[in-house]
Coordinates of C-alpha atoms and ligand atoms in Angstrom, one line a residue:
M1 CA 0.0 0.0 0.0
S2 CA 1.4 3.5 -0.8
V3 CA 0.6 6.3 1.5
T4 CA 0.8 10.1 0.9
H5 CA 0.5 12.6 3.7
L6 CA -0.8 16.1 3.3
D7 CA 1.3 18.3 1.2
S8 CA -0.9 21.4 0.7
L9 CA -3.5 23.4 2.7
E10 CA -5.7 23.5 -0.5
K11 CA -6.4 19.8 -0.1
I12 CA -7.9 20.3 3.3
V13 CA -9.8 23.4 2.2
S14 CA -11.3 21.4 -0.7
L15 CA -12.2 18.3 1.4
S16 CA -13.6 20.6 4.1
K17 CA -16.0 22.1 1.6
S18 CA -16.9 19.0 -0.3
R19 CA -17.6 16.9 2.8
G20 CA -19.2 19.6 5.0
F21 CA -16.5 20.3 7.6
I22 CA -15.9 24.0 7.0
F23 CA -17.5 26.6 4.6
Q24 CA -16.7 30.1 3.8
S25 CA -19.0 32.5 5.7
S26 CA -21.8 34.0 3.6
E27 CA -20.6 32.1 0.6
I28 CA -23.7 32.9 -1.5
Y29 CA -22.8 36.6 -1.3
G30 CA -19.2 36.0 -2.3
G31 CA -17.9 35.2 1.1
L32 CA -16.5 37.2 4.0
S33 CA -12.8 37.0 4.2
A34 CA -11.2 35.2 7.2
V35 CA -14.6 34.2 8.6
Y36 CA -15.8 30.6 8.3
D37 CA -18.8 28.4 9.2
Y38 CA -18.6 24.8 10.4
G39 CA -20.8 22.4 8.6
P40 CA -22.4 19.2 9.9
L41 CA -19.2 17.2 10.1
G42 CA -17.1 20.1 11.2
V43 CA -19.3 21.1 14.1
E44 CA -19.2 17.5 15.5
L45 CA -15.4 17.4 15.2
K46 CA -15.0 20.8 16.8
R47 CA -17.4 19.9 19.7
N48 CA -15.5 16.6 20.3
I49 CA -12.2 18.6 20.6
Q50 CA -13.9 21.1 22.9
G51 CA -15.2 18.2 25.0
E52 CA -11.7 16.7 25.3
W53 CA -10.3 20.0 26.4
W54 CA -13.0 20.8 28.9
K55 CA -12.7 17.3 30.4
A56 CA -8.9 17.6 30.6
M57 CA -9.3 20.8 32.5
T58 CA -12.4 20.8 34.7
Q59 CA -13.0 17.0 35.2
V60 CA -9.5 15.6 35.4
H61 CA -8.3 18.5 37.8
D62 CA -10.3 18.9 41.0
N63 CA -8.9 22.5 41.3
I64 CA -9.9 23.9 37.9
V65 CA -13.4 25.3 37.5
G66 CA -15.1 26.8 34.5
V67 CA -16.8 30.1 33.6
D68 CA -18.6 31.4 30.6
A69 CA -18.2 35.1 30.5
A70 CA -20.0 37.5 28.1
I71 CA -18.3 38.7 24.9
F72 CA -19.1 42.3 25.7
M73 CA -17.1 43.7 28.7
H74 CA -16.8 47.0 30.4
P75 CA -14.5 49.2 28.2
K76 CA -12.2 49.8 31.1
V77 CA -11.2 46.1 31.0
W78 CA -9.4 46.8 27.8
E79 CA -7.6 49.8 29.1
A80 CA -6.5 47.8 32.2
S81 CA -5.3 44.9 30.1
G82 CA -3.3 47.2 27.8
H83 CA -5.2 46.3 24.7
V84 CA -6.5 49.8 23.9
E85 CA -3.0 51.1 23.9
G86 CA -0.9 48.2 22.7
F87 CA -2.9 45.5 20.9
N88 CA -1.5 46.6 17.6
D89 CA 0.1 45.0 14.6
P90 CA 2.5 46.9 12.4
M91 CA 1.1 47.1 8.8
I92 CA 2.4 48.2 5.5
D93 CA 0.6 48.6 2.2
D94 CA 1.8 47.7 -1.3
K95 CA 0.9 50.9 -3.2
Q96 CA 0.5 49.0 -6.5
S97 CA -1.7 46.1 -5.5
K98 CA -3.2 47.9 -2.5
K99 CA -2.7 44.7 -0.5
R100 CA -1.9 45.0 3.2
Y101 CA 0.9 43.1 4.9
R102 CA 2.2 42.7 8.4
A103 CA 5.6 44.3 8.3
D104 CA 7.2 41.8 10.8
M105 CA 5.8 38.9 8.9
L106 CA 7.3 40.1 5.6
I107 CA 10.7 40.3 7.3
E108 CA 10.2 36.8 8.8
Q109 CA 9.5 35.4 5.4
H110 CA 12.5 37.2 3.9
I111 CA 14.7 35.7 6.7
L112 CA 13.4 32.2 6.0
K113 CA 14.3 32.6 2.3
I114 CA 17.8 33.6 3.2
R115 CA 18.1 30.7 5.6
N116 CA 16.9 28.2 3.0
K117 CA 19.6 29.5 0.7
G118 CA 22.1 28.5 3.4
D119 CA 23.3 32.0 4.5
D120 CA 22.8 31.4 8.3
N121 CA 25.0 34.3 9.3
K122 CA 23.0 36.8 7.4
A123 CA 19.7 35.3 8.6
D124 CA 20.9 35.4 12.2
E125 CA 21.9 39.0 11.9
L126 CA 18.5 40.0 10.4
Q127 CA 16.7 37.9 13.1
H128 CA 18.5 39.9 15.7
L129 CA 17.6 43.2 14.1
L130 CA 14.0 42.0 13.9
N131 CA 14.0 40.9 17.6
T132 CA 15.3 44.3 18.7
T133 CA 13.0 46.5 16.6
G134 CA 11.7 49.4 18.7
T135 CA 15.0 49.9 20.4
R136 CA 16.5 52.1 17.7
K137 CA 14.1 54.7 16.2
G138 CA 10.8 53.1 17.2
L139 CA 9.0 49.9 16.2
C140 CA 7.4 51.1 12.9
E141 CA 10.5 53.0 11.8
D142 CA 12.8 50.1 12.6
L143 CA 10.7 47.7 10.6
Y144 CA 10.4 50.1 7.7
D145 CA 14.2 50.5 7.7
I146 CA 14.7 46.8 7.4
I147 CA 12.2 46.4 4.6
I148 CA 13.8 49.2 2.6
S149 CA 17.5 48.3 3.2
E150 CA 16.8 44.6 2.4
E151 CA 14.8 45.7 -0.7
I152 CA 12.0 43.3 0.3
K153 CA 9.4 43.1 -2.5
S154 CA 5.7 42.6 -2.3
P155 CA 4.9 38.9 -2.4
D156 CA 1.9 39.4 -4.7
S157 CA 2.9 42.1 -7.2
G158 CA 6.6 41.9 -6.9
A159 CA 6.7 45.7 -6.6
F160 CA 9.0 47.6 -4.3
D161 CA 6.6 50.4 -3.6
W162 CA 5.6 50.6 0.0
T163 CA 3.8 53.0 2.3
E164 CA 5.2 53.8 5.7
V165 CA 4.7 51.2 8.4
R166 CA 1.8 52.1 10.7
Q167 CA 0.3 50.6 13.9
F168 CA -3.1 49.1 13.5
N169 CA -5.3 48.2 16.5
L170 CA -6.8 44.8 16.1
M171 CA -9.9 45.3 18.3
F172 CA -13.3 45.5 16.7
K173 CA -15.2 48.5 18.0
T174 CA -18.9 49.1 18.1
H175 CA -21.4 51.3 20.0
Y176 CA -23.4 50.2 23.0
G177 CA -27.0 51.1 23.5
A178 CA -29.4 52.8 21.1
V179 CA -29.4 56.4 22.1
T180 CA -26.2 58.3 21.3
K181 CA -23.1 57.4 19.4
D182 CA -20.3 59.2 21.0
E183 CA -16.9 58.0 22.3
D184 CA -18.5 57.2 25.7
D185 CA -20.5 54.4 24.2
V186 CA -17.7 52.6 22.5
I187 CA -17.5 48.9 23.3
Y188 CA -15.2 46.2 22.0
L189 CA -15.7 42.7 20.8
R190 CA -13.3 40.8 23.1
P191 CA -9.9 40.0 21.4
E192 CA -9.2 37.2 23.9
T193 CA -11.2 35.3 26.5
A194 CA -8.7 35.6 29.3
Q195 CA -9.9 38.9 30.6
G196 CA -13.4 37.4 31.3
I197 CA -11.5 35.1 33.6
F198 CA -9.5 37.8 35.4
V199 CA -12.5 40.0 36.1
N200 CA -14.3 36.9 37.6
Y201 CA -11.3 35.9 39.7
K202 CA -12.8 37.3 42.9
N203 CA -16.3 36.0 42.2
V204 CA -14.9 32.5 41.8
L205 CA -12.6 32.8 44.8
D206 CA -15.5 33.9 47.0
T207 CA -18.0 31.3 45.8
S208 CA -16.1 28.1 44.9
R209 CA -14.0 27.1 47.9
V210 CA -11.0 27.0 45.6
Q211 CA -7.5 27.5 47.1
I212 CA -4.3 28.4 45.5
P213 CA -3.1 26.9 43.3
F214 CA -6.3 26.8 41.2
G215 CA -7.4 27.4 37.6
I216 CA -10.3 28.9 35.8
A217 CA -11.1 27.6 32.3
Q218 CA -13.2 29.1 29.6
I219 CA -14.1 28.4 26.0
G220 CA -15.5 31.1 23.8
K221 CA -15.3 33.4 20.8
A222 CA -12.7 36.1 20.3
F223 CA -12.4 38.7 17.6
R224 CA -9.4 40.3 16.0
N225 CA -9.3 42.5 13.0
E226 CA -6.2 40.7 11.6
V227 CA -4.1 42.5 9.0
V228 CA -3.3 39.4 7.1
A229 CA -5.8 36.6 7.1
R230 CA -5.4 34.4 4.1
Q231 CA -4.7 31.0 5.7
F232 CA -8.1 29.3 6.0
V233 CA -9.1 28.8 9.7
F234 CA -5.5 29.2 10.8
R235 CA -6.0 33.0 11.0
M236 CA -9.5 34.2 11.3
R237 CA -11.2 37.5 12.4
E238 CA -13.7 35.6 14.5
F239 CA -12.4 32.5 16.2
E240 CA -12.7 30.4 19.3
Q241 CA -10.2 30.1 22.2
M242 CA -9.9 27.6 25.0
E243 CA -8.0 29.3 27.8
M244 CA -7.1 28.4 31.3
Q245 CA -5.6 30.8 33.8
Y246 CA -3.8 29.0 36.7
F247 CA -3.4 31.2 39.8
V248 CA -0.3 30.3 41.8
E249 CA 1.8 31.7 44.7
P250 CA 4.7 33.9 43.4
G251 CA 7.9 31.9 43.6
T252 CA 6.1 28.7 42.5
D253 CA 5.4 30.2 39.1
E254 CA 8.5 28.9 37.2
A255 CA 7.8 25.2 38.2
E256 CA 4.1 25.5 37.4
Y257 CA 5.0 27.0 34.0
E258 CA 7.2 24.0 33.2
K259 CA 4.5 21.6 34.4
W260 CA 1.8 23.2 32.3
L261 CA 4.0 23.2 29.2
E262 CA 4.5 19.5 29.6
T263 CA 0.8 18.8 30.4
R264 CA -0.4 20.6 27.4
I265 CA 2.0 18.9 24.9
A266 CA 0.8 15.6 26.4
W267 CA -2.8 16.7 25.7
H268 CA -2.1 17.3 22.0
K269 CA -0.5 13.8 21.7
K270 CA -3.4 12.3 23.5
L271 CA -5.6 13.8 20.8
G272 CA -3.7 11.5 18.4
I273 CA -1.4 14.1 16.9
R274 CA 1.9 12.6 15.9
G275 CA 4.8 13.6 18.1
E276 CA 7.1 14.4 15.2
N277 CA 4.7 17.1 14.0
L278 CA 4.7 19.0 17.4
R279 CA 7.4 21.1 18.9
V280 CA 7.9 23.7 21.5
S281 CA 9.3 27.1 20.5
P282 CA 10.2 29.3 23.5
H283 CA 10.0 33.1 23.0
P284 CA 13.4 34.7 23.2
E285 CA 13.7 37.0 26.2
D286 CA 14.0 40.1 24.1
K287 CA 10.6 39.2 22.4
L288 CA 8.6 38.5 25.5
A289 CA 5.3 40.5 25.9
H290 CA 5.7 43.3 28.5
Y291 CA 3.7 41.3 31.1
A292 CA 5.4 37.9 30.6
R293 CA 8.3 36.4 32.5
A294 CA 8.4 33.3 30.2
A295 CA 6.4 32.2 27.2
A296 CA 6.5 29.4 24.7
D297 CA 4.4 28.4 21.7
I298 CA 3.4 24.8 21.1
Q299 CA 3.8 24.6 17.3
Y300 CA 2.3 22.2 14.8
K301 CA 3.8 21.4 11.4
Y302 CA 1.0 22.7 9.2
P303 CA 1.3 22.5 5.4
I304 CA 2.1 26.3 5.7
G305 CA 5.1 25.5 8.0
W306 CA 5.6 25.3 11.7
Q307 CA 3.0 27.5 13.4
E308 CA 1.6 28.2 16.8
V309 CA -1.4 26.3 17.9
E310 CA -1.2 27.1 21.6
G311 CA 0.6 29.6 23.8
I312 CA 1.8 29.0 27.4
H313 CA 2.6 32.2 29.3
N314 CA 3.8 33.1 32.7
R315 CA 1.8 36.4 33.0
T316 CA 3.1 37.2 36.6
D317 CA 0.7 39.4 38.6
F318 CA 0.3 41.8 35.7
D319 CA -3.4 41.3 35.0
L320 CA -4.6 41.2 38.6
S321 CA -2.5 44.2 39.6
R322 CA -3.8 46.2 36.6
H323 CA -7.4 45.3 37.4
T324 CA -6.8 46.3 41.0
E325 CA -5.4 49.6 39.8
Y326 CA -8.2 50.4 37.3
S327 CA -11.2 49.0 39.3
G328 CA -10.1 49.9 42.8
K329 CA -11.0 46.4 43.9
K330 CA -8.3 44.3 45.6
M331 CA -7.4 41.1 43.9
E332 CA -5.3 39.6 46.6
Y333 CA -5.3 36.1 48.1
F334 CA -5.1 35.3 51.8
D335 CA -3.3 32.2 52.6
Q336 CA -4.8 31.2 55.9
K337 CA -2.5 28.4 56.7
N338 CA 0.6 30.5 56.4
Q339 CA -1.1 33.8 57.3
K340 CA 0.2 35.4 54.1
R341 CA -1.4 37.9 51.7
Y342 CA -0.3 38.3 48.1
T343 CA -1.4 38.9 44.5
P344 CA -1.2 35.6 42.7
Y345 CA 0.9 35.0 39.6
V346 CA -0.9 33.5 36.6
I347 CA 0.2 30.7 34.3
E348 CA -1.9 30.9 31.1
T349 CA -2.6 28.1 28.6
S350 CA -4.3 29.4 25.5
V351 CA -5.2 27.2 22.6
G352 CA -7.2 28.1 19.5
L353 CA -10.1 25.7 18.8
D354 CA -10.1 26.4 15.1
R355 CA -6.3 25.9 14.8
T356 CA -6.7 22.7 16.8
T357 CA -9.4 21.5 14.4
L358 CA -7.2 22.3 11.4
M359 CA -4.3 20.5 13.1
V360 CA -6.5 17.4 13.6
L361 CA -7.6 17.4 10.0
C362 CA -4.1 17.9 8.6
D363 CA -2.6 15.2 10.8
A364 CA -5.3 12.7 9.9
Y365 CA -5.2 13.3 6.1
R366 CA -3.9 10.4 4.0
E367 CA -4.1 9.5 0.3
E368 CA -3.7 5.7 -0.1
E369 CA -3.3 3.4 -3.1
V370 CA -4.5 -0.1 -2.3
E371 CA -4.5 -2.8 -4.9
G372 CA -5.0 -0.3 -7.7
E373 CA -7.6 1.7 -5.9
S374 CA -7.1 5.0 -4.3
R375 CA -8.8 6.5 -1.3
T376 CA -8.6 9.7 0.8
V377 CA -9.0 8.8 4.5
L378 CA -8.9 10.9 7.7
K379 CA -7.2 8.7 10.3
M380 CA -8.1 10.8 13.3
H381 CA -8.6 9.5 16.8
P382 CA -12.0 7.8 16.9
K383 CA -13.0 9.8 20.0
L384 CA -12.8 12.9 17.7
A385 CA -14.4 11.4 14.7
P386 CA -17.7 13.3 13.8
T387 CA -19.4 9.9 13.1
K388 CA -18.4 6.8 15.1
A389 CA -20.0 4.2 12.8
G390 CA -21.7 4.0 9.4
I391 CA -24.4 1.4 9.2
F392 CA -25.3 -0.2 5.9
P393 CA -27.6 -2.8 4.6
L394 CA -25.6 -4.7 1.9
I395 CA -28.3 -4.0 -0.6
K396 CA -31.8 -2.4 -0.5
K397 CA -33.7 -5.5 0.7
P398 CA -36.4 -5.0 3.4
E399 CA -35.0 -7.7 5.8
L400 CA -31.5 -6.2 5.6
Q401 CA -32.8 -2.6 5.9
E402 CA -34.8 -3.6 9.0
L403 CA -31.9 -5.2 10.9
A404 CA -29.6 -2.3 9.9
R405 CA -32.1 0.2 11.2
K406 CA -32.5 -1.8 14.4
I407 CA -28.8 -1.7 15.0
E408 CA -28.7 2.0 14.2
N409 CA -31.4 2.7 16.8
S410 CA -29.7 0.5 19.5
L411 CA -26.4 2.5 19.0
R412 CA -27.8 6.0 18.7
E413 CA -28.1 6.7 22.5
D414 CA -24.3 6.1 23.0
F415 CA -22.7 7.0 19.7
K416 CA -23.2 9.4 16.8
V417 CA -23.9 6.9 13.9
M418 CA -25.1 7.2 10.4
Y419 CA -27.4 4.9 8.3
D420 CA -26.5 4.8 4.6
E421 CA -27.9 2.7 1.8
A422 CA -27.1 4.8 -1.2
G423 CA -24.7 3.5 -3.8
S424 CA -22.3 0.5 -3.9
I425 CA -20.8 -0.7 -0.7
G426 CA -17.4 0.5 -1.9
K427 CA -18.6 4.0 -2.4
R428 CA -20.2 4.0 1.0
Y429 CA -16.9 3.0 2.6
R430 CA -15.1 5.8 0.7
R431 CA -17.6 8.4 1.9
Q432 CA -17.0 7.3 5.5
D433 CA -13.2 7.2 5.0
E434 CA -13.3 10.8 3.9
A435 CA -15.4 11.7 7.0
G436 CA -13.0 9.9 9.3
T437 CA -15.6 7.4 10.5
P438 CA -13.6 4.6 12.3
F439 CA -16.2 1.7 11.9
C440 CA -18.5 0.6 9.2
I441 CA -21.1 -2.0 10.0
T442 CA -22.6 -4.0 7.1
V443 CA -25.7 -6.2 7.4
D444 CA -25.7 -9.1 4.9
F445 CA -27.7 -12.3 4.2
E446 CA -25.3 -14.5 6.2
G447 CA -25.9 -12.2 9.2
L448 CA -29.7 -12.6 9.0
E449 CA -29.2 -16.4 9.6
D450 CA -26.8 -16.1 12.6
N451 CA -27.4 -12.6 13.9
T452 CA -24.0 -11.3 12.9
V453 CA -22.7 -8.3 10.9
T454 CA -19.3 -7.4 9.4
I455 CA -17.3 -4.6 11.0
R456 CA -14.8 -2.9 8.7
Y457 CA -12.1 -0.8 10.2
R458 CA -11.2 2.5 8.7
D459 CA -7.4 2.4 9.3
D460 CA -6.4 -1.0 7.8
M461 CA -9.7 -1.8 6.0
K462 CA -9.8 -5.3 7.7
Q463 CA -13.1 -6.8 8.4
D464 CA -14.4 -9.0 11.2
R465 CA -17.6 -10.9 11.7
V466 CA -19.2 -9.9 15.0
A467 CA -22.4 -10.9 16.8
V468 CA -25.0 -8.1 16.7
D469 CA -25.0 -7.7 20.5
Q470 CA -21.2 -7.2 20.5
V471 CA -21.1 -4.3 18.1
A472 CA -21.4 -1.6 20.8
A473 CA -18.6 -3.2 22.8
V474 CA -16.3 -3.3 19.7
I475 CA -16.8 0.4 19.1
Q476 CA -16.3 1.2 22.7
E477 CA -13.0 -0.8 22.8
G478 CA -11.8 0.9 19.6
L479 CA -12.4 4.4 21.1
K480 CA -10.3 3.5 24.1
T481 CA -7.4 1.7 22.6
W482 CA -6.7 3.6 19.3
Q483 CA -3.1 4.8 18.7
A484 CA -1.7 7.1 16.1
Ligands
LIG501 P1 -0.2 34.7 16.3 O1 1.2 35.0 16.7 O2 -0.3 33.5 15.4 O3 -1.0 35.8 15.8 P2 -0.9 35.1 18.9 O4 0.4 34.9 19.6 O5 -1.5 36.4 18.7 O6 -1.0 34.2 17.6 P3 -2.4 34.4 21.3 O7 -2.8 35.8 21.5 O8 -1.4 33.8 22.2 O9 -2.0 34.2 19.7 O10 -3.7 33.5 21.3 C1 -3.8 32.2 21.7 C2 -4.2 31.2 20.7 O11 -5.4 31.7 20.0 C3 -3.2 31.0 19.6 O12 -2.2 30.0 19.9 C4 -4.1 30.5 18.4 O13 -4.3 29.1 18.5 C5 -5.4 31.2 18.7 N1 -5.5 32.4 17.8 C6 -5.0 33.6 17.9 N2 -5.3 34.4 16.9 C7 -6.1 33.7 16.0 C8 -6.7 33.9 14.8 N3 -6.7 35.1 14.2 N4 -7.4 32.9 14.2 C9 -7.5 31.7 14.8 N5 -6.9 31.4 16.0 C10 -6.2 32.4 16.6

């Protein structure tokens, strides 16, 4: 059997559309760029991933609780968090094509090209210049100088005709209430879910009997007016985050940071992602965000290259201190046992649900040639698969249909299953392969005699004959024991 792994993002984009995983938003009107809708298979996959994360946080840990905060928050929140002032990306426009780019990303791509040509010294020198932008003339000016002195051309038009570099705030603004429309009514769509956790820190502490160390987890939408957003669900303007803020005693933060980094990599592997496609990329000290003492990205090898899927950050007491300052409400913790009072440090784990969904699709994708026939198959962990089993009568005969429907109904309570009688059995297998369905159950005439069915396994296409009353147990076992 010959196997080909994923070599381009386009294949996932096209499978997502043809099989109903992910569609362009408002497609009948020409689409809305960087916004996507999940179809029937996509929403099941996304919810399964969400369920795994929620369980790994709030069920497996007895000291992590959940919240579901509103998307709209008091505007002062974003002043305290630093987003109004500093949540900017440096952008530059190609005057000829009118396309907009992130200035730092243009330089990153340029460095990559130089490195690929083998000139590591030059690449290192430029990387250092990029890491220290803002220390010479100012961020925008430093980036502009590099682009001009390196003669970096526009990737789409090839022109070297740039505007200045300008800062662009990524928050979406709107007006709150119906009466007036002045600056006082400005409200933001949250650019991250984390602040909904910080502003509820005291509520949770006062009502949940949690003691430090403890975590608060949240899953929800976030909105960023990204400058460059041309990479499918990797970079969207409306996306979903799964964030957990872990409140710890200062001094224990470094050990907790290391522990969470390890815990989170293990989670990705437990989802079935192959270890060789995951890596940790620590942020160099001179690139750390102003509030962070340490930070690392968990990266996945997407077809567009190694890219961040999750960030782990030691945020110190920055957020709680700033909210104390801006709200006037103390955010301290009183350690009764040791009679100590302090503002906790926070270790943050922040993973994008859409980037995780894309990672699962990319990692699962295979094109296989088997005895002259080819198939596309998504070999994802069965616990994530949108449909657990396809149930087929071999042909459209009432007695076969009746038993197949009976089996379908007996499984429905416990598993998401799908009855299918359209087309040849081979076609039906291929449809389920492309949807990542791990088991296909076929009812044939032999089975009518002895109350058995065949189970065909997605990964190796082997088939077993199994008693009808054993089908649920076989599926259950497969969900538990699967390995990448
Ligand atoms: P990047 O450097 O790729 O822009 P970031 O460092 O700004 O990402 P964080 O602010 O750390 O990202 O957000 C945490 C997670 O949220 C990211 O690891 C990513 O999975 C997800 N995320 C951030 N921005 C987007 C986006 N525009 N579209 C989809 N997911 C996103």
